[in-house]
Coordinates of N, CA and C in Angstrom, one line a residue:
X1119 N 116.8 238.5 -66.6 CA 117.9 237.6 -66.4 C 117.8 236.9 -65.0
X1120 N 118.1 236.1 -64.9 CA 118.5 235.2 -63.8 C 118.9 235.6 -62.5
X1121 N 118.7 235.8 -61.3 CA 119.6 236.6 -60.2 C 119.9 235.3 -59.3
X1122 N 121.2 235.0 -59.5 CA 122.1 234.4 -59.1 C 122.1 234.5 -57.6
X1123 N 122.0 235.5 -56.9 CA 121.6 236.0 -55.4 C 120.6 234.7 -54.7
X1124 N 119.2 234.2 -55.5 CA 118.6 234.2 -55.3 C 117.0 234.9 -55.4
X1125 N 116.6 233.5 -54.9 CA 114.6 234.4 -55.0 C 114.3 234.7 -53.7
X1126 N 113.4 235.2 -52.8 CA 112.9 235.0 -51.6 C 111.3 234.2 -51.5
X1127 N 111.1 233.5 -51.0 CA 109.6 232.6 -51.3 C 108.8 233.6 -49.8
X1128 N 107.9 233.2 -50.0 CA 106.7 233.5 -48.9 C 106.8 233.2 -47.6
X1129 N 107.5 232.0 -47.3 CA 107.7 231.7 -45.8 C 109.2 232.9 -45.5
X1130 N 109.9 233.3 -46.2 CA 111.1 234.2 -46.1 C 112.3 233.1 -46.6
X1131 N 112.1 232.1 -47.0 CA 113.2 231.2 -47.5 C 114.4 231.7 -48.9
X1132 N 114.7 230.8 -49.2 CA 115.7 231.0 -50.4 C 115.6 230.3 -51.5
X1133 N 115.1 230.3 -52.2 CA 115.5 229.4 -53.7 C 116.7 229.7 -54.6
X1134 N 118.0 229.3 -54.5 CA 118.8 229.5 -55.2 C 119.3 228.7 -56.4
X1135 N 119.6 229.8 -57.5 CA 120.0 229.1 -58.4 C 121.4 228.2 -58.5
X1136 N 120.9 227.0 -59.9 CA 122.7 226.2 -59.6 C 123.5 227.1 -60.0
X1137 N 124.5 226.5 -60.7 CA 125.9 228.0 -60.9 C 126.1 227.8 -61.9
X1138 N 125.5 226.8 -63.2 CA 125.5 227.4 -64.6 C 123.8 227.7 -64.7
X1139 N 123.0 228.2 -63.9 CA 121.8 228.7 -64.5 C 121.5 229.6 -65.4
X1140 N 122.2 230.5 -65.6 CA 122.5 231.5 -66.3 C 122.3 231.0 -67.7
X1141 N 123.1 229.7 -68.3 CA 123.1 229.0 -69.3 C 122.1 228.9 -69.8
X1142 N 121.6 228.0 -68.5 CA 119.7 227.4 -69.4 C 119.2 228.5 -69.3
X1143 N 118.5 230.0 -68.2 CA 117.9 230.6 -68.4 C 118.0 231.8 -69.4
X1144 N 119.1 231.8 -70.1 CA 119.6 232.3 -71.3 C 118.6 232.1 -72.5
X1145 N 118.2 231.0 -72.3 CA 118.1 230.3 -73.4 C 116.2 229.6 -73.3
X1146 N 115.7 230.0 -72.0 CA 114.5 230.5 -71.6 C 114.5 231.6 -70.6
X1147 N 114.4 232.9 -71.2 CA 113.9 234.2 -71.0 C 112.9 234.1 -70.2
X1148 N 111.8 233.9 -70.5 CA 110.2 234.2 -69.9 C 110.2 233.4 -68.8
X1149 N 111.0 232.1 -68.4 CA 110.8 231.4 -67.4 C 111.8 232.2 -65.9
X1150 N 113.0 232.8 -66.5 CA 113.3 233.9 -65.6 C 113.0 234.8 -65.2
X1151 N 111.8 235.8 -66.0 CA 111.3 236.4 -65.9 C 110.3 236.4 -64.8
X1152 N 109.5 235.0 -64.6 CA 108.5 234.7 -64.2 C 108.7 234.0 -62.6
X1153 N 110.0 234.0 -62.8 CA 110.4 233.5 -61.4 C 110.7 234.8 -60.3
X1154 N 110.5 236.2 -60.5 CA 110.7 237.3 -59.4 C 108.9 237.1 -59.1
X1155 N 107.9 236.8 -60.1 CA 106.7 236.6 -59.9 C 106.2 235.2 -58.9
X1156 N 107.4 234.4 -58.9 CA 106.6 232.9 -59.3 C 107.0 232.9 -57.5
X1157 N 108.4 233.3 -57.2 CA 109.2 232.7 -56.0 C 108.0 233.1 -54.6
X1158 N 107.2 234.8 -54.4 CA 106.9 234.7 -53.3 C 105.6 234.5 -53.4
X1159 N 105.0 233.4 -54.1 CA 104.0 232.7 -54.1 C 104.1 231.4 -53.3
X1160 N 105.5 230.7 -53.2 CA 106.1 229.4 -52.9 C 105.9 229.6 -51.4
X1161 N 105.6 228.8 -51.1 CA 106.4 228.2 -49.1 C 107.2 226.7 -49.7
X1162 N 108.5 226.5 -49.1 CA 109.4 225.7 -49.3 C 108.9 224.4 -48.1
X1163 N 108.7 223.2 -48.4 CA 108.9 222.2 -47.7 C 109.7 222.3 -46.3
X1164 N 109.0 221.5 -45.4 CA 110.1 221.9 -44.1 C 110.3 220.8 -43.6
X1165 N 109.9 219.9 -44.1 CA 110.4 218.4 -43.7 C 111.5 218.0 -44.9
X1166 N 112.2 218.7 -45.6 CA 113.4 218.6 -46.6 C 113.3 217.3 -47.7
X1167 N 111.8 217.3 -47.8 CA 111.6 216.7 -49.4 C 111.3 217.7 -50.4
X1168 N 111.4 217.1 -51.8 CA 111.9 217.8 -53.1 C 110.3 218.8 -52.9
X1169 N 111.3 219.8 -53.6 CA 109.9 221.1 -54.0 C 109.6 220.6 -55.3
X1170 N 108.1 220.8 -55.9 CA 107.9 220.4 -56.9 C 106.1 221.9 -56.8
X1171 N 106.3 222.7 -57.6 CA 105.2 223.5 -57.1 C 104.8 224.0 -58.7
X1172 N 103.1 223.4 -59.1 CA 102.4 224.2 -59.8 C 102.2 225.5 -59.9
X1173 N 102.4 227.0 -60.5 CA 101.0 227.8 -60.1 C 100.7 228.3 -61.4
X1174 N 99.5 228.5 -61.1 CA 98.1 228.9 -62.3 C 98.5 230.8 -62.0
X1175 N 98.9 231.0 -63.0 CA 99.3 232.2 -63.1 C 97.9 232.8 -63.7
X1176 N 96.8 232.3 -64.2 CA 95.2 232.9 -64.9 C 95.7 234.0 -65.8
X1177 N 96.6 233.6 -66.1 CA 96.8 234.2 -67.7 C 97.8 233.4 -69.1
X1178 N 97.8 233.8 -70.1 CA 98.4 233.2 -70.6 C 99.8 233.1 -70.8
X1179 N 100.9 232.2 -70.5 CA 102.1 232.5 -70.4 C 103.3 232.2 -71.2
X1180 N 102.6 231.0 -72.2 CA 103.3 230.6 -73.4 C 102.8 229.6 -74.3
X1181 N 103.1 229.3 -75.1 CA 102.9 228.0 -75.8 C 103.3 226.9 -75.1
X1182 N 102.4 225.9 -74.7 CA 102.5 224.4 -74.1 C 103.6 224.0 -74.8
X1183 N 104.5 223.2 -74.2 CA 105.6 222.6 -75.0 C 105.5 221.1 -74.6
X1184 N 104.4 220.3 -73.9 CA 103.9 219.1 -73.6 C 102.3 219.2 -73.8
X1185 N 101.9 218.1 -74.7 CA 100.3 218.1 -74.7 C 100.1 216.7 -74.8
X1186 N 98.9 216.2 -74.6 CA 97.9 215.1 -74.1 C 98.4 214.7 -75.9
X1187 N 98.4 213.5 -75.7 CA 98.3 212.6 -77.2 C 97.2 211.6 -77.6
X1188 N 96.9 211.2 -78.5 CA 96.1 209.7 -78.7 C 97.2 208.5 -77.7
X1189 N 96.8 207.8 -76.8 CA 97.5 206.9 -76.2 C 97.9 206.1 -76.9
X1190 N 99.1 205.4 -76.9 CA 99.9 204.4 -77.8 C 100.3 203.3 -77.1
X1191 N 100.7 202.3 -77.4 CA 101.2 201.4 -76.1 C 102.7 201.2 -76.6
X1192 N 103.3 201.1 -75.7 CA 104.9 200.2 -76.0 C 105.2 199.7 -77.0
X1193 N 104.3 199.2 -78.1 CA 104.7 198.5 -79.1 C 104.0 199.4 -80.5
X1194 N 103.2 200.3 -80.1 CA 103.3 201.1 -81.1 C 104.0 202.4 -81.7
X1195 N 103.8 202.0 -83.3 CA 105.2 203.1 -83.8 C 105.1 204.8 -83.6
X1196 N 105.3 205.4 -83.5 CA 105.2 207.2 -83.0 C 106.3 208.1 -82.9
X1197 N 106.2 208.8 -83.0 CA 107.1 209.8 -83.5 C 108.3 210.2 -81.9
X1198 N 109.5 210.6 -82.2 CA 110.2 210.5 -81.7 C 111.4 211.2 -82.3
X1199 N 112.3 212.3 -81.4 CA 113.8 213.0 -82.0 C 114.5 213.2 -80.9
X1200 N 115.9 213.2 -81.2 CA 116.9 213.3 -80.4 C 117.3 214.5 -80.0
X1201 N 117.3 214.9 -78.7 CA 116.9 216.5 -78.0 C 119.0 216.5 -78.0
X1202 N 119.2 217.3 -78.1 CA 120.2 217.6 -77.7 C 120.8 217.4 -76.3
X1203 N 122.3 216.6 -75.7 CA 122.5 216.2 -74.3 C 121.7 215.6 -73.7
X1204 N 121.0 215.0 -74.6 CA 119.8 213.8 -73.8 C 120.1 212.4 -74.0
X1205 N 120.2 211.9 -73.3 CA 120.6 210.1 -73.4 C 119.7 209.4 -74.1
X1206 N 118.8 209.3 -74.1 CA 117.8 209.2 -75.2 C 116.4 210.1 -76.1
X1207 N 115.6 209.0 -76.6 CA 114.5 209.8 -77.7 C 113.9 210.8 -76.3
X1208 N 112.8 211.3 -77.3 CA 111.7 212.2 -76.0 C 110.7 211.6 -77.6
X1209 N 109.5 211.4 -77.2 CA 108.3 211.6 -78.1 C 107.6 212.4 -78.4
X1210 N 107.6 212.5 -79.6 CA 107.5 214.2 -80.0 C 105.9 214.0 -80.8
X1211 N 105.3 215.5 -81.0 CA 104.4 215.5 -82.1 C 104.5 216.9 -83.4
X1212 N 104.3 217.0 -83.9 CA 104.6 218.0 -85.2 C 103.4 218.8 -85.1
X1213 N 102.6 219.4 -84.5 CA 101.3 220.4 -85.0 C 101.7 221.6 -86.0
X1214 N 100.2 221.1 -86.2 CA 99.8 221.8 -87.5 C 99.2 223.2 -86.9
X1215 N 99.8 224.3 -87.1 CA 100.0 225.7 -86.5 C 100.6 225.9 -85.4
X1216 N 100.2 226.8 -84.6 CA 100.7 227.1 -83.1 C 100.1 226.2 -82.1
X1217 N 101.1 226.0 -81.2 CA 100.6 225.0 -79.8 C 99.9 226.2 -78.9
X1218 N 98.8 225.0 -78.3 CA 98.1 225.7 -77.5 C 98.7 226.5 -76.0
X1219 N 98.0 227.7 -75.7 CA 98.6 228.6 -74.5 C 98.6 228.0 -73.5
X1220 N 99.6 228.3 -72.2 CA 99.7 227.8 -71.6 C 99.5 229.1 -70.5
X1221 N 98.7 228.5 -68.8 CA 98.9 229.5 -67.7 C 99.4 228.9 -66.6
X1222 N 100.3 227.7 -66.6 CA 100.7 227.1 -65.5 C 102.3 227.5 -65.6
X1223 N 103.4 227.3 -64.2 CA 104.6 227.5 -63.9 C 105.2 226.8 -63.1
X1224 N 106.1 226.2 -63.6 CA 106.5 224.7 -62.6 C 107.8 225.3 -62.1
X1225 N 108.0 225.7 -60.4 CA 109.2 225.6 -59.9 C 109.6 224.0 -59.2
X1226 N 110.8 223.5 -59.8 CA 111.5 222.7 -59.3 C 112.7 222.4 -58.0
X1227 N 112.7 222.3 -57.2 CA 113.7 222.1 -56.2 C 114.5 220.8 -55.3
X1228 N 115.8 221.3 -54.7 CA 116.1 219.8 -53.8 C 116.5 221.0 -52.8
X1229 N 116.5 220.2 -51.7 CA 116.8 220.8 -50.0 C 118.7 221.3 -50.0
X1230 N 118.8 222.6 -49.7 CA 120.1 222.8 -49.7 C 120.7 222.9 -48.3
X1231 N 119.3 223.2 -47.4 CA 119.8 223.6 -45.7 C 118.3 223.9 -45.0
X1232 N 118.5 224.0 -44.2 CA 117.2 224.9 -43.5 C 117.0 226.2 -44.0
X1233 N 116.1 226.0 -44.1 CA 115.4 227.4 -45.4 C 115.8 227.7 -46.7
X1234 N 116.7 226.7 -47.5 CA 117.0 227.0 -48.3 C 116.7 225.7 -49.5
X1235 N 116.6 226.0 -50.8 CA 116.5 225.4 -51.6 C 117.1 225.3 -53.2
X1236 N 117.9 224.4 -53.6 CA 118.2 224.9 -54.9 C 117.7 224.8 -55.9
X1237 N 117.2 225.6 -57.3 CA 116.4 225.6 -57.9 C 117.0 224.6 -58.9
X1238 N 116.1 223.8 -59.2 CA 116.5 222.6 -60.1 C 116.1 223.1 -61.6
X1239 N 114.7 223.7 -61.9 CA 114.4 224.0 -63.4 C 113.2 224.7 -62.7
X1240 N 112.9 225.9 -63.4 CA 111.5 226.3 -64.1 C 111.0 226.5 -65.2
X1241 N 110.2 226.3 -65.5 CA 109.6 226.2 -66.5 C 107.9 226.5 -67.2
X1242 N 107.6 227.2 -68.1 CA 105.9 227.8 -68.3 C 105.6 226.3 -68.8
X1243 N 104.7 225.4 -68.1 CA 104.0 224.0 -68.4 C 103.5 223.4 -67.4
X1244 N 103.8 222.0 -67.7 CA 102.9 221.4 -66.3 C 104.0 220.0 -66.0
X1245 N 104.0 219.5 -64.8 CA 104.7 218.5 -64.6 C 104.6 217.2 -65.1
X1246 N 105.8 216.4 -65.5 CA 106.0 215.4 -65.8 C 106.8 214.4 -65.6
X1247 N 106.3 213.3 -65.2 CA 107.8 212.3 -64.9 C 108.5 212.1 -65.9
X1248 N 110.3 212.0 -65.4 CA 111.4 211.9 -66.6 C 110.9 211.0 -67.7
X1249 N 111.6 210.9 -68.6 CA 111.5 210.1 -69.8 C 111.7 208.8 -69.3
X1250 N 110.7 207.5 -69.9 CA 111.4 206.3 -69.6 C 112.7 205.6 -69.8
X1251 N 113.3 206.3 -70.6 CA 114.7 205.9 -70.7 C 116.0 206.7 -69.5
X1252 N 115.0 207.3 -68.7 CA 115.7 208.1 -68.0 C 115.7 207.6 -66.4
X1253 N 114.7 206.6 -66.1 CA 113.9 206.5 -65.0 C 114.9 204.9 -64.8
X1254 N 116.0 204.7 -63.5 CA 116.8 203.9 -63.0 C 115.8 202.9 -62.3
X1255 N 114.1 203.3 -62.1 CA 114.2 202.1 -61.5 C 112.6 201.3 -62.2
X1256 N 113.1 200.3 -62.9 CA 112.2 199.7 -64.0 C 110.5 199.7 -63.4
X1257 N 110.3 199.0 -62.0 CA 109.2 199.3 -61.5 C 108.2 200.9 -61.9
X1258 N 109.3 202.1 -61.2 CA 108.4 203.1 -61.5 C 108.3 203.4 -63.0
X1259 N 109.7 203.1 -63.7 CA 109.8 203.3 -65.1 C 108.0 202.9 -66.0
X1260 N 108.1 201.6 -65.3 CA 106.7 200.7 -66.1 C 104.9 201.4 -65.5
X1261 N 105.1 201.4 -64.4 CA 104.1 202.4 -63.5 C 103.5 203.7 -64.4
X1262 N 104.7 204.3 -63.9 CA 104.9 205.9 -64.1 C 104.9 206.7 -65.2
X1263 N 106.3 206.6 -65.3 CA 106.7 207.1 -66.9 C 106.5 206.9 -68.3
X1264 N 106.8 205.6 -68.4 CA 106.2 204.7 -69.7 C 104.6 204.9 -70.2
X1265 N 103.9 204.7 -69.2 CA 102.3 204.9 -69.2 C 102.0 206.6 -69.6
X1266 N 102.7 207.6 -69.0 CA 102.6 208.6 -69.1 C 102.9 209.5 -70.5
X1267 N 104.5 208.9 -70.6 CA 104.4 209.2 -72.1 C 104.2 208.7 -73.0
X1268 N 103.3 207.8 -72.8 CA 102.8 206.7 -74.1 C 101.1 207.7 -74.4
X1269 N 100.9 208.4 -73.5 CA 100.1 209.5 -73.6 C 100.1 211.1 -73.6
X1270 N 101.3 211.0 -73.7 CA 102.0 212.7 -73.6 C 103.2 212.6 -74.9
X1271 N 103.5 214.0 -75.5 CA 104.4 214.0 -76.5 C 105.1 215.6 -76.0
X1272 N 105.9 215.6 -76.6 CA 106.7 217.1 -76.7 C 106.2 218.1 -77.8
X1273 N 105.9 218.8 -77.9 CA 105.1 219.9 -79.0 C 106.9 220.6 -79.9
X1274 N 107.1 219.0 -81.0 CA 108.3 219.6 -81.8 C 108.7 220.9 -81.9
X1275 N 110.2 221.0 -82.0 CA 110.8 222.3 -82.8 C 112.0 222.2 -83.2
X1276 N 112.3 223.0 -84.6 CA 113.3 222.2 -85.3 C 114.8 221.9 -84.2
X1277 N 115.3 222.4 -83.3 CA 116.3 222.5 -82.3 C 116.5 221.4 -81.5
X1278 N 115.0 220.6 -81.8 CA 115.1 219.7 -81.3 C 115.9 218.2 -82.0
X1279 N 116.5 218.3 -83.2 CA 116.3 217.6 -84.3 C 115.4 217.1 -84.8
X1280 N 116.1 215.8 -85.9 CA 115.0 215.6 -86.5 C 113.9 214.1 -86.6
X1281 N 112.9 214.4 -86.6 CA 111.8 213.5 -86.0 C 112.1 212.2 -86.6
X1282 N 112.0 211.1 -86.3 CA 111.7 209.6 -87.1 C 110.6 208.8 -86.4
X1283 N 110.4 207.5 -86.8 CA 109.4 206.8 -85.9 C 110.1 205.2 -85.3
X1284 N 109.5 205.4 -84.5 CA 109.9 203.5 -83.6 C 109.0 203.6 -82.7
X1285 N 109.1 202.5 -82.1 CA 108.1 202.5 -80.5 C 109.4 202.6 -79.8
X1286 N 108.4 203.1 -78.2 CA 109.4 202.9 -76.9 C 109.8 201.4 -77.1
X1287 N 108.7 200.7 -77.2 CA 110.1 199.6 -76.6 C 111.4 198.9 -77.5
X1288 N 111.3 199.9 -78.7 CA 112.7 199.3 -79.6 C 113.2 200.6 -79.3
X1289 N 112.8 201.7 -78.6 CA 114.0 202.8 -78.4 C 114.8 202.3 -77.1
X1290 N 113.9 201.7 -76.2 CA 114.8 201.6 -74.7 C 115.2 200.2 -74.9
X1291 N 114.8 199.5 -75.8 CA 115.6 197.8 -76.1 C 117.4 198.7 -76.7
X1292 N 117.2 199.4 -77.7 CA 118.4 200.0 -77.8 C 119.3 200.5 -77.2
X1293 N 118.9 200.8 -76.1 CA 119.7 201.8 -74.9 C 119.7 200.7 -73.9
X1294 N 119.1 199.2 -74.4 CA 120.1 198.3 -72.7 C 119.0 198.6 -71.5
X1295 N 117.6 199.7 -71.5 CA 116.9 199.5 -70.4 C 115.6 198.5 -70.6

């Protein structure tokens, strides 16, 4: 479970959880789990930009829940479902058996104080920029995100609902971005 107290990182800092963490890490186990492991690996930023930290844990730590796609462009059609409390689609893919293992662990963070940090998400995967329908500023949107998951998909599960097809740009034409 989750320790609300806090993590301690390597420099002697703090990573503290938000104050419904409890919620999400309910609801991922292994990623709490992996955070009494993951924290005094970290040194926290000390110029008070966002923590954003890889680590290769060299073993296996779950099923990938983002994988590499056939690239698509904006106007082609691909699969897509409405995630629960999400403003918009995520692009999804359906595999056929189990998704491949994963040994990476992404701690997230923003600056709470001098030496401290609040834990935004962890998660067993690898980093990615928000969803294009997510991303306020159209420049990085088109850059960044768009390009990224026009090459990246979500590794479906039924929780997620259920799949249909469109392109990005008739999903974010519908959402006004």
């Amino acid at each position: 479970m989750i320790r609300m107290e806090g993590y301690r990182t390597a420099d002697g800092g703090l990573l503290v959880p938000y104050d419904n963490a409890e919620e999400y890490f309910a609801a991922h186990l292994e990623a709490a789990e992996l955070l009494d492991e993951a924290a005094p690996r970290i040194t926290l930023p000390t110029d008070g930009s966002r923590l954003e930290v890889v680590l290769d844990f060299g073993r296996p730590l779950g099923p990938a829940s983002m994988v590499e796609t056939v690239i698509v462009n904006p106007d082609t059609l691909t699969t897509f479902a409405r995630r629960p409390k999400r403003n918009g689609p995520s692009r999804v893919v359906v595999l056929e058996g189990d998704p491949p293992q994963i040994s990476t662990f992404v701690v997230v963070g923003k600056p709470l104080g001098p030496g401290q940090y609040r834990l935004v998400t962890a998660y067993v995967g690898t980093t990615a920029p928000g969803e294009p329908w997510a991303e306020k500023d159209v420049h990085a949107r088109d850059e960044r995100s768009l390009p990224f998951w026009c090459g990246h998909a979500l590794v479906w599960r039924p929780d997620m609902g259920e799949v249909f097809t469109s392109t990005w740009r008739n999903e974010l034409a519908k959402l006004g971005v």
